[in-house]
PDB file of C-alpha atoms in Angstrom:
ATOM      1  CA  UNK A   1      51.131  18.932 -46.978  1.00 65.00           C
ATOM      2  CA  UNK A   2      48.487  21.013 -45.742  1.00 70.00           C
ATOM      3  CA  UNK A   3      48.625  25.034 -45.893  1.00 65.00           C
ATOM      4  CA  UNK A   4      47.388  26.873 -43.223  1.00 66.00           C
ATOM      5  CA  UNK A   5      44.173  28.946 -43.530  1.00 63.00           C
ATOM      6  CA  UNK A   6      45.650  32.417 -43.504  1.00 64.00           C
ATOM      7  CA  UNK A   7      42.317  34.098 -44.369  1.00 65.00           C
ATOM      8  CA  UNK A   8      41.170  33.360 -40.951  1.00 66.00           C
ATOM      9  CA  UNK A   9      41.351  35.854 -37.853  1.00 63.00           C
ATOM     10  CA  UNK A  10      40.745  35.332 -34.052  1.00 60.00           C
ATOM     11  CA  UNK A  11      37.569  37.148 -34.667  1.00 59.00           C
ATOM     12  CA  UNK A  12      36.049  34.426 -36.756  1.00 60.00           C
ATOM     13  CA  UNK A  13      33.048  32.363 -35.681  1.00 57.00           C
ATOM     14  CA  UNK A  14      33.022  30.275 -38.026  1.00 52.00           C
ATOM     15  CA  UNK A  15      34.104  27.101 -35.535  1.00 50.00           C
ATOM     16  CA  UNK A  16      31.616  28.035 -32.706  1.00 49.00           C
ATOM     17  CA  UNK A  17      28.735  26.877 -31.823  1.00 47.00           C
ATOM     18  CA  UNK A  18      26.085  29.305 -33.019  1.00 48.00           C
ATOM     19  CA  UNK A  19      27.747  30.354 -36.372  1.00 49.00           C
ATOM     20  CA  UNK A  20      26.747  30.810 -39.482  1.00 49.00           C
ATOM     21  CA  UNK A  21      24.128  28.315 -41.075  1.00 48.00           C
ATOM     22  CA  UNK A  22      25.680  26.280 -44.440  1.00 51.00           C
ATOM     23  CA  UNK A  23      24.854  28.431 -47.438  1.00 49.00           C
ATOM     24  CA  UNK A  24      22.381  25.676 -48.681  1.00 49.00           C
ATOM     25  CA  UNK A  25      20.511  25.719 -45.216  1.00 54.00           C
ATOM     26  CA  UNK A  26      17.316  27.878 -45.598  1.00 55.00           C
ATOM     27  CA  UNK A  27      15.935  29.366 -42.864  1.00 59.00           C
ATOM     28  CA  UNK A  28      12.269  30.310 -42.634  1.00 63.00           C
ATOM     29  CA  UNK A  29      12.148  33.777 -42.309  1.00 70.00           C
ATOM     30  CA  UNK A  30      10.265  34.313 -39.056  1.00 69.00           C
ATOM     31  CA  UNK A  31       7.663  36.987 -38.619  1.00 69.00           C
ATOM     32  CA  UNK A  32       7.124  36.887 -34.706  1.00 73.00           C
ATOM     33  CA  UNK A  33      10.690  38.285 -33.873  1.00 78.00           C
ATOM     34  CA  UNK A  34      10.687  41.895 -32.460  1.00 82.00           C
ATOM     35  CA  UNK A  35      11.341  44.016 -34.957  1.00 85.00           C
ATOM     36  CA  UNK A  36      13.171  47.570 -34.286  1.00 88.00           C
ATOM     37  CA  UNK A  37      10.500  50.364 -33.811  1.00 88.00           C
ATOM     38  CA  UNK A  38      13.167  53.098 -34.843  1.00 90.00           C
ATOM     39  CA  UNK A  39      16.369  53.280 -37.022  1.00 90.00           C
ATOM     40  CA  UNK A  40      18.177  54.330 -33.918  1.00 92.00           C
ATOM     41  CA  UNK A  41      17.361  50.595 -32.459  1.00 92.00           C
ATOM     42  CA  UNK A  42      18.142  49.058 -35.835  1.00 92.00           C
ATOM     43  CA  UNK A  43      21.683  50.769 -35.859  1.00 93.00           C
ATOM     44  CA  UNK A  44      22.224  50.220 -32.364  1.00 95.00           C
ATOM     45  CA  UNK A  45      21.942  46.231 -32.852  1.00 94.00           C
ATOM     46  CA  UNK A  46      23.980  46.446 -36.241  1.00 94.00           C
ATOM     47  CA  UNK A  47      26.567  48.406 -33.965  1.00 95.00           C
ATOM     48  CA  UNK A  48      26.585  45.749 -31.416  1.00 94.00           C
ATOM     49  CA  UNK A  49      27.063  43.089 -34.088  1.00 93.00           C
ATOM     50  CA  UNK A  50      23.663  41.886 -33.811  1.00 94.00           C
ATOM     51  CA  UNK A  51      21.332  41.254 -36.328  1.00 92.00           C
ATOM     52  CA  UNK A  52      19.680  44.176 -37.008  1.00 92.00           C
ATOM     53  CA  UNK A  53      15.806  42.762 -37.535  1.00 89.00           C
ATOM     54  CA  UNK A  54      15.965  40.299 -34.589  1.00 89.00           C
ATOM     55  CA  UNK A  55      18.587  41.716 -32.217  1.00 87.00           C
ATOM     56  CA  UNK A  56      18.945  38.018 -31.175  1.00 88.00           C
ATOM     57  CA  UNK A  57      21.627  36.478 -33.044  1.00 89.00           C
ATOM     58  CA  UNK A  58      25.269  37.444 -34.881  1.00 92.00           C
ATOM     59  CA  UNK A  59      25.885  39.574 -37.723  1.00 92.00           C
ATOM     60  CA  UNK A  60      29.234  38.496 -38.459  1.00 92.00           C
ATOM     61  CA  UNK A  61      30.760  35.131 -38.524  1.00 88.00           C
ATOM     62  CA  UNK A  62      34.094  36.768 -39.513  1.00 88.00           C
ATOM     63  CA  UNK A  63      35.507  40.035 -38.433  1.00 89.00           C
ATOM     64  CA  UNK A  64      34.204  41.859 -41.280  1.00 88.00           C
ATOM     65  CA  UNK A  65      32.187  39.097 -42.796  1.00 90.00           C
ATOM     66  CA  UNK A  66      28.182  39.113 -42.387  1.00 91.00           C
ATOM     67  CA  UNK A  67      26.488  35.679 -42.114  1.00 90.00           C
ATOM     68  CA  UNK A  68      24.452  34.937 -44.994  1.00 88.00           C
ATOM     69  CA  UNK A  69      21.223  34.078 -43.370  1.00 88.00           C
ATOM     70  CA  UNK A  70      20.209  34.924 -39.730  1.00 87.00           C
ATOM     71  CA  UNK A  71      20.253  31.935 -37.731  1.00 86.00           C
ATOM     72  CA  UNK A  72      17.197  33.428 -35.162  1.00 86.00           C
ATOM     73  CA  UNK A  73      15.170  35.273 -37.799  1.00 86.00           C
ATOM     74  CA  UNK A  74      16.022  33.941 -41.255  1.00 85.00           C
ATOM     75  CA  UNK A  75      16.243  37.440 -42.721  1.00 86.00           C
ATOM     76  CA  UNK A  76      19.011  36.983 -45.895  1.00 86.00           C
ATOM     77  CA  UNK A  77      21.916  39.128 -45.711  1.00 87.00           C
ATOM     78  CA  UNK A  78      23.419  38.375 -48.621  1.00 86.00           C
ATOM     79  CA  UNK A  79      21.968  41.596 -50.210  1.00 82.00           C
ATOM     80  CA  UNK A  80      24.021  43.867 -47.990  1.00 87.00           C
ATOM     81  CA  UNK A  81      26.412  46.246 -49.960  1.00 88.00           C
ATOM     82  CA  UNK A  82      28.416  48.079 -47.470  1.00 87.00           C
ATOM     83  CA  UNK A  83      31.521  47.973 -49.758  1.00 87.00           C
ATOM     84  CA  UNK A  84      34.459  50.493 -48.419  1.00 92.00           C
ATOM     85  CA  UNK A  85      31.757  52.951 -46.513  1.00 93.00           C
ATOM     86  CA  UNK A  86      32.400  51.347 -43.256  1.00 95.00           C
ATOM     87  CA  UNK A  87      36.129  52.101 -43.715  1.00 94.00           C
ATOM     88  CA  UNK A  88      35.203  55.659 -44.812  1.00 96.00           C
ATOM     89  CA  UNK A  89      33.419  56.164 -41.353  1.00 95.00           C
ATOM     90  CA  UNK A  90      35.954  54.612 -39.368  1.00 96.00           C
ATOM     91  CA  UNK A  91      38.665  56.624 -40.687  1.00 96.00           C
ATOM     92  CA  UNK A  92      36.604  59.956 -40.468  1.00 97.00           C
ATOM     93  CA  UNK A  93      36.025  59.089 -36.759  1.00 96.00           C
ATOM     94  CA  UNK A  94      39.799  58.284 -36.174  1.00 97.00           C
ATOM     95  CA  UNK A  95      40.333  61.336 -37.570  1.00 96.00           C
ATOM     96  CA  UNK A  96      38.275  63.513 -35.230  1.00 97.00           C
ATOM     97  CA  UNK A  97      39.390  61.500 -32.504  1.00 96.00           C
ATOM     98  CA  UNK A  98      42.901  61.809 -32.778  1.00 96.00           C
ATOM     99  CA  UNK A  99      43.259  65.403 -34.563  1.00 96.00           C
ATOM    100  CA  UNK A 100      42.785  67.032 -30.965  1.00 96.00           C
ATOM    101  CA  UNK A 101      44.869  64.585 -29.394  1.00 95.00           C
ATOM    102  CA  UNK A 102      48.101  65.000 -31.804  1.00 94.00           C
ATOM    103  CA  UNK A 103      47.384  68.651 -31.260  1.00 94.00           C
ATOM    104  CA  UNK A 104      47.499  68.590 -27.639  1.00 94.00           C
ATOM    105  CA  UNK A 105      50.170  66.265 -27.455  1.00 92.00           C
ATOM    106  CA  UNK A 106      52.660  68.680 -29.996  1.00 92.00           C
ATOM    107  CA  UNK A 107      51.389  71.822 -27.938  1.00 93.00           C
ATOM    108  CA  UNK A 108      51.831  71.048 -24.224  1.00 92.00           C
ATOM    109  CA  UNK A 109      54.193  68.245 -24.237  1.00 91.00           C
ATOM    110  CA  UNK A 110      57.985  68.260 -25.467  1.00 89.00           C
ATOM    111  CA  UNK A 111      57.951  64.871 -26.801  1.00 90.00           C
ATOM    112  CA  UNK A 112      60.588  63.741 -29.500  1.00 92.00           C
ATOM    113  CA  UNK A 113      59.509  62.482 -32.902  1.00 92.00           C
ATOM    114  CA  UNK A 114      59.385  58.819 -31.637  1.00 95.00           C
ATOM    115  CA  UNK A 115      57.653  59.104 -28.734  1.00 94.00           C
ATOM    116  CA  UNK A 116      55.256  60.771 -30.455  1.00 94.00           C
ATOM    117  CA  UNK A 117      54.954  58.272 -33.140  1.00 95.00           C
ATOM    118  CA  UNK A 118      55.131  55.640 -30.458  1.00 96.00           C
ATOM    119  CA  UNK A 119      51.658  56.543 -28.784  1.00 94.00           C
ATOM    120  CA  UNK A 120      49.934  57.960 -31.943  1.00 96.00           C
ATOM    121  CA  UNK A 121      50.594  55.104 -34.305  1.00 96.00           C
ATOM    122  CA  UNK A 122      49.366  52.345 -32.288  1.00 97.00           C
ATOM    123  CA  UNK A 123      46.174  54.306 -30.479  1.00 96.00           C
ATOM    124  CA  UNK A 124      45.078  55.281 -34.149  1.00 96.00           C
ATOM    125  CA  UNK A 125      45.607  51.537 -35.508  1.00 96.00           C
ATOM    126  CA  UNK A 126      43.668  50.346 -32.490  1.00 96.00           C
ATOM    127  CA  UNK A 127      40.965  52.576 -32.906  1.00 96.00           C
ATOM    128  CA  UNK A 128      40.787  52.118 -36.639  1.00 95.00           C
ATOM    129  CA  UNK A 129      40.434  48.580 -36.503  1.00 94.00           C
ATOM    130  CA  UNK A 130      37.844  48.574 -33.300  1.00 95.00           C
ATOM    131  CA  UNK A 131      35.561  51.021 -35.309  1.00 95.00           C
ATOM    132  CA  UNK A 132      35.414  48.987 -38.635  1.00 95.00           C
ATOM    133  CA  UNK A 133      33.127  46.257 -37.198  1.00 95.00           C
ATOM    134  CA  UNK A 134      30.490  48.441 -35.726  1.00 96.00           C
ATOM    135  CA  UNK A 135      30.305  50.878 -38.574  1.00 96.00           C
ATOM    136  CA  UNK A 136      30.016  47.884 -41.158  1.00 95.00           C
ATOM    137  CA  UNK A 137      27.220  46.531 -38.732  1.00 95.00           C
ATOM    138  CA  UNK A 138      25.287  49.938 -38.382  1.00 95.00           C
ATOM    139  CA  UNK A 139      25.697  49.986 -42.364  1.00 95.00           C
ATOM    140  CA  UNK A 140      24.016  46.994 -43.091  1.00 93.00           C
ATOM    141  CA  UNK A 141      21.240  48.015 -40.440  1.00 93.00           C
ATOM    142  CA  UNK A 142      20.811  51.226 -42.549  1.00 92.00           C
ATOM    143  CA  UNK A 143      20.689  49.290 -45.845  1.00 91.00           C
ATOM    144  CA  UNK A 144      18.077  46.981 -44.146  1.00 90.00           C
ATOM    145  CA  UNK A 145      15.744  49.700 -42.448  1.00 90.00           C
ATOM    146  CA  UNK A 146      15.661  51.721 -45.735  1.00 88.00           C
ATOM    147  CA  UNK A 147      14.885  48.669 -48.036  1.00 85.00           C
ATOM    148  CA  UNK A 148      17.913  49.181 -49.736  1.00 86.00           C
ATOM    149  CA  UNK A 149      19.563  46.472 -52.263  1.00 78.00           C
ATOM    150  CA  UNK A 150      17.133  44.022 -52.743  1.00 78.00           C
ATOM    151  CA  UNK A 151      15.855  44.291 -48.604  1.00 81.00           C
ATOM    152  CA  UNK A 152      12.460  44.303 -48.040  1.00 78.00           C
ATOM    153  CA  UNK A 153      11.195  47.345 -45.553  1.00 80.00           C
ATOM    154  CA  UNK A 154       9.679  45.866 -42.526  1.00 78.00           C
ATOM    155  CA  UNK A 155       8.265  47.786 -40.072  1.00 73.00           C
ATOM    156  CA  UNK A 156       6.038  47.239 -36.918  1.00 70.00           C
ATOM    157  CA  UNK A 157       2.151  47.792 -37.772  1.00 62.00           C
ATOM    158  CA  UNK A 158       1.536  51.582 -36.338  1.00 54.00           C
ATOM    159  CA  UNK A 159       4.853  52.462 -35.635  1.00 52.00           C
ATOM    160  CA  UNK A 160       6.310  56.013 -36.461  1.00 49.00           C
ATOM    161  CA  UNK A 161       8.819  55.636 -39.463  1.00 50.00           C
ATOM    162  CA  UNK A 162      11.325  57.875 -38.447  1.00 48.00           C
ATOM    163  CA  UNK A 163      14.047  58.336 -40.786  1.00 50.00           C
ATOM    164  CA  UNK A 164      11.642  57.314 -43.828  1.00 54.00           C
ATOM    165  CA  UNK A 165      11.599  60.104 -46.802  1.00 49.00           C
ATOM    166  CA  UNK A 166       8.072  58.483 -47.447  1.00 49.00           C
ATOM    167  CA  UNK A 167       5.181  60.157 -45.530  1.00 42.00           C
TER     168      UNK A 167
END
């Protein structure tokens, strides 16, 4: 009897064309790709789920699983260590969005507890799940930009190094 793979989600890119390369496949790192000029550009690419280095290929092949190697520029993403930080960011942002909404609903409308829960719980879950992947992409981009966890610090020659601690 073959058991279904319960680890797969609707967001997986594993079977789609352009998905992640096999782990043993090594893409040579391209030096001619469009490196971001600023930390904001790299973070925005990560927020959109794109490779922060080139902005072309997908950063994730599963909902929260980054690709091992970028299919376009060859960047090795196995160094990333985002861990639980994206979840903390998503929870903080969700809380700051939901708190005023909950206060307004409680103060301005005479809703029952059931009606409040029917509005608040689904909205909170959708917002939280919707922010998880963009938060992880931005945090991976920050790690790459600052050269953390074994990433090579790459910059465009002559570009201002905004967000760096070095002179």
